[in-house]
Amino acid sequence: MVRRIVTGERNGKSVVVSDGQVENTHDYASVPGFRTTLAWATTGAEPTLPFDGRDPVVGIESMLPAPHGTRVIVVQFPPDSVMAAPGFDGAAAGAEYAKYLPGLAESFDTDGSGFHRTATVDYDVILSGELWLELDDGELRHLKAGDIVIQNGTRHAWRNKTETPAVMLSVLIGATT
């Protein structure tokens, strides 16, 4: 689970408003080892300060931000072998994605390849493990903990060719097209 500490102000002094596990976390039953956590969100309007104390991820309607909005998502990727295993139910995985990744799930190619494109600029940081970024024409980039990818609305897929989970933090910034 992801621990989130949120600061704000009370009586003109900085304080911790909340410190605890992020409730908008889902472990996918149909994709063992796959976990997503929406840790924070802002709307397309400019953020206002001081922070009002309301958790912006509760009741979120889309994992994708509108232009100028943001999302902070932590994703644990299981090994690719999980999706290649006999008995893997792609339809069940798709239904679970649609339920827990609204907006983002619809951005994926329908062929099950994992390729997707969003109208966002993404700052992707590999926190642990290894991932491969796949682009069009099969171009692959091997990524390790500490590597950062700046994704500019391009079609891509994430691959975990190891046998251990990989964790990535992504900051999505809504863009206009």
CSV table of C-alpha atoms in Angstrom, one decimal:
chain,number,residue,atom,x,y,z
A,1,MET,CA,0.0,0.0,0.0
A,2,VAL,CA,1.0,3.6,-0.6
A,3,ARG,CA,1.3,5.9,2.4
A,4,ARG,CA,0.3,9.5,1.5
A,5,ILE,CA,1.1,12.5,3.7
A,6,VAL,CA,-0.9,15.6,2.8
A,7,THR,CA,0.0,19.0,4.3
A,8,GLY,CA,-2.2,22.1,4.6
A,9,GLU,CA,-2.6,25.1,6.8
A,10,ARG,CA,-4.5,25.8,10.0
A,11,ASN,CA,-4.4,29.2,11.6
A,12,GLY,CA,-1.7,30.3,9.3
A,13,LYS,CA,0.6,27.4,10.3
A,14,SER,CA,1.6,24.4,8.1
A,15,VAL,CA,0.2,21.1,9.4
A,16,VAL,CA,-0.2,17.5,8.4
A,17,VAL,CA,-3.9,17.2,7.2
A,18,SER,CA,-3.7,13.5,6.7
A,19,ASP,CA,-1.2,10.6,6.9
A,20,GLY,CA,-2.3,7.2,5.9
A,21,GLN,CA,-2.9,4.6,3.3
A,22,VAL,CA,-4.5,5.8,0.0
A,23,GLU,CA,-8.0,4.4,-0.2
A,24,ASN,CA,-8.2,4.6,-4.0
A,25,THR,CA,-6.0,1.4,-4.4
A,26,HIS,CA,-7.0,-1.7,-6.2
A,27,ASP,CA,-5.4,-5.1,-6.4
A,28,TYR,CA,-6.6,-6.8,-9.6
A,29,ALA,CA,-8.1,-10.2,-9.1
A,30,SER,CA,-7.9,-11.0,-12.8
A,31,VAL,CA,-4.3,-9.9,-13.1
A,32,PRO,CA,-2.4,-11.2,-10.1
A,33,GLY,CA,0.3,-8.8,-9.0
A,34,PHE,CA,-1.2,-5.8,-10.8
A,35,ARG,CA,-2.1,-2.9,-8.5
A,36,THR,CA,-3.0,0.7,-9.1
A,37,THR,CA,-3.2,3.6,-6.6
A,38,LEU,CA,-4.5,7.0,-7.5
A,39,ALA,CA,-2.6,9.0,-5.0
A,40,TRP,CA,-3.7,12.6,-5.9
A,41,ALA,CA,-5.7,14.6,-8.5
A,42,THR,CA,-6.3,18.2,-9.5
A,43,THR,CA,-8.9,19.5,-11.8
A,44,GLY,CA,-8.3,21.6,-14.9
A,45,ALA,CA,-8.8,24.7,-12.8
A,46,GLU,CA,-5.8,26.2,-11.1
A,47,PRO,CA,-5.2,24.7,-7.7
A,48,THR,CA,-6.1,27.0,-4.9
A,49,LEU,CA,-4.4,27.4,-1.6
A,50,PRO,CA,-4.7,26.8,1.3
A,51,PHE,CA,-5.7,23.2,0.7
A,52,ASP,CA,-9.4,22.6,1.7
A,53,GLY,CA,-8.8,19.2,3.2
A,54,ARG,CA,-11.1,17.2,0.9
A,55,ASP,CA,-9.5,14.1,-0.6
A,56,PRO,CA,-9.5,14.7,-4.4
A,57,VAL,CA,-9.3,11.0,-5.4
A,58,VAL,CA,-12.5,9.9,-3.6
A,59,GLY,CA,-15.3,9.5,-6.3
A,60,ILE,CA,-12.9,10.3,-9.1
A,61,GLU,CA,-14.7,9.8,-12.5
A,62,SER,CA,-11.6,9.5,-14.7
A,63,MET,CA,-8.0,8.4,-14.2
A,64,LEU,CA,-7.2,10.9,-17.0
A,65,PRO,CA,-7.0,14.6,-16.1
A,66,ALA,CA,-8.7,17.3,-18.2
A,67,PRO,CA,-6.4,19.9,-19.7
A,68,HIS,CA,-4.3,21.5,-17.0
A,69,GLY,CA,-5.4,18.9,-14.4
A,70,THR,CA,-3.1,16.3,-12.9
A,71,ARG,CA,-3.2,12.7,-11.6
A,72,VAL,CA,-0.5,11.0,-9.5
A,73,ILE,CA,-0.7,7.2,-10.0
A,74,VAL,CA,1.4,4.4,-8.6
A,75,VAL,CA,1.3,1.2,-10.6
A,76,GLN,CA,2.7,-2.2,-9.7
A,77,PHE,CA,3.3,-4.2,-12.9
A,78,PRO,CA,3.4,-8.0,-12.5
A,79,PRO,CA,5.7,-10.0,-14.7
A,80,ASP,CA,4.4,-10.4,-18.3
A,81,SER,CA,4.2,-14.1,-17.7
A,82,VAL,CA,1.1,-13.5,-15.6
A,83,MET,CA,-0.8,-12.4,-18.7
A,84,ALA,CA,0.7,-15.1,-20.8
A,85,ALA,CA,-0.2,-17.9,-18.4
A,86,PRO,CA,-2.7,-20.5,-19.5
A,87,GLY,CA,-6.1,-19.6,-18.1
A,88,PHE,CA,-5.5,-15.9,-18.0
A,89,ASP,CA,-8.9,-14.3,-18.7
A,90,GLY,CA,-8.4,-11.2,-20.8
A,91,ALA,CA,-12.1,-10.4,-20.8
A,92,ALA,CA,-12.2,-10.4,-17.0
A,93,ALA,CA,-9.0,-8.2,-16.9
A,94,GLY,CA,-10.6,-5.8,-19.3
A,95,ALA,CA,-13.8,-5.5,-17.2
A,96,GLU,CA,-11.7,-4.9,-14.1
A,97,TYR,CA,-9.7,-2.2,-15.9
A,98,ALA,CA,-12.9,-0.5,-17.1
A,99,LYS,CA,-14.2,-0.4,-13.5
A,100,TYR,CA,-11.1,0.7,-11.7
A,101,LEU,CA,-9.3,2.7,-14.4
A,102,PRO,CA,-12.1,4.8,-16.0
A,103,GLY,CA,-11.0,7.0,-18.8
A,104,LEU,CA,-7.6,5.3,-19.0
A,105,ALA,CA,-9.0,1.8,-19.8
A,106,GLU,CA,-10.7,3.3,-22.9
A,107,SER,CA,-7.4,4.6,-24.2
A,108,PHE,CA,-6.0,1.1,-24.8
A,109,ASP,CA,-5.9,-0.6,-28.2
A,110,THR,CA,-8.6,-3.3,-28.3
A,111,ASP,CA,-6.2,-6.0,-29.4
A,112,GLY,CA,-4.9,-6.7,-25.9
A,113,SER,CA,-1.4,-5.5,-26.7
A,114,GLY,CA,-1.3,-3.0,-23.8
A,115,PHE,CA,-0.6,-0.1,-26.2
A,116,HIS,CA,-2.4,3.1,-25.3
A,117,ARG,CA,-2.2,6.8,-26.0
A,118,THR,CA,-3.5,9.6,-23.7
A,119,ALA,CA,-3.8,13.4,-24.2
A,120,THR,CA,-1.4,13.9,-21.3
A,121,VAL,CA,2.3,14.7,-20.6
A,122,ASP,CA,3.4,12.0,-18.2
A,123,TYR,CA,6.4,12.0,-15.9
A,124,ASP,CA,7.1,8.3,-15.3
A,125,VAL,CA,9.6,7.3,-12.6
A,126,ILE,CA,10.6,3.7,-12.1
A,127,LEU,CA,10.7,3.2,-8.3
A,128,SER,CA,11.6,-0.5,-8.2
A,129,GLY,CA,12.2,-3.4,-10.6
A,130,GLU,CA,12.7,-3.2,-14.3
A,131,LEU,CA,10.3,-2.2,-17.1
A,132,TRP,CA,10.6,-2.0,-20.9
A,133,LEU,CA,9.0,0.9,-22.7
A,134,GLU,CA,7.7,-0.2,-26.1
A,135,LEU,CA,7.0,2.3,-28.8
A,136,ASP,CA,5.7,1.9,-32.4
A,137,ASP,CA,7.7,-0.3,-34.7
A,138,GLY,CA,8.8,-2.4,-31.8
A,139,GLU,CA,11.4,0.0,-30.4
A,140,LEU,CA,12.2,-1.0,-26.8
A,141,ARG,CA,14.0,0.9,-24.0
A,142,HIS,CA,15.1,-1.0,-20.9
A,143,LEU,CA,14.3,1.0,-17.7
A,144,LYS,CA,15.6,0.4,-14.1
A,145,ALA,CA,14.8,2.0,-10.8
A,146,GLY,CA,15.5,5.7,-10.8
A,147,ASP,CA,15.0,6.1,-14.6
A,148,ILE,CA,12.5,8.8,-15.7
A,149,VAL,CA,10.5,8.7,-18.9
A,150,ILE,CA,8.7,11.9,-20.2
A,151,GLN,CA,5.8,10.7,-22.3
A,152,ASN,CA,4.4,13.3,-24.6
A,153,GLY,CA,1.1,11.9,-25.6
A,154,THR,CA,2.7,9.1,-27.6
A,155,ARG,CA,1.4,5.5,-28.2
A,156,HIS,CA,3.3,3.1,-25.9
A,157,ALA,CA,3.1,0.0,-23.8
A,158,TRP,CA,4.9,-1.1,-20.6
A,159,ARG,CA,6.5,-4.6,-20.4
A,160,ASN,CA,7.9,-6.5,-17.4
A,161,LYS,CA,10.1,-9.2,-18.8
A,162,THR,CA,11.4,-10.2,-15.4
A,163,GLU,CA,9.8,-12.5,-12.9
A,164,THR,CA,9.5,-9.8,-10.2
A,165,PRO,CA,7.0,-7.0,-9.9
A,166,ALA,CA,8.1,-3.4,-11.0
A,167,VAL,CA,6.6,-0.2,-9.5
A,168,MET,CA,6.3,3.0,-11.3
A,169,LEU,CA,5.0,6.4,-10.2
A,170,SER,CA,3.4,8.5,-12.9
A,171,VAL,CA,2.4,12.1,-12.9
A,172,LEU,CA,-0.2,12.8,-15.7
A,173,ILE,CA,-0.7,16.3,-16.8
A,174,GLY,CA,-3.8,17.0,-19.0
A,175,ALA,CA,-2.9,18.5,-22.3
A,176,THR,CA,-4.8,20.1,-25.2
A,177,THR,CA,-4.7,18.5,-28.6
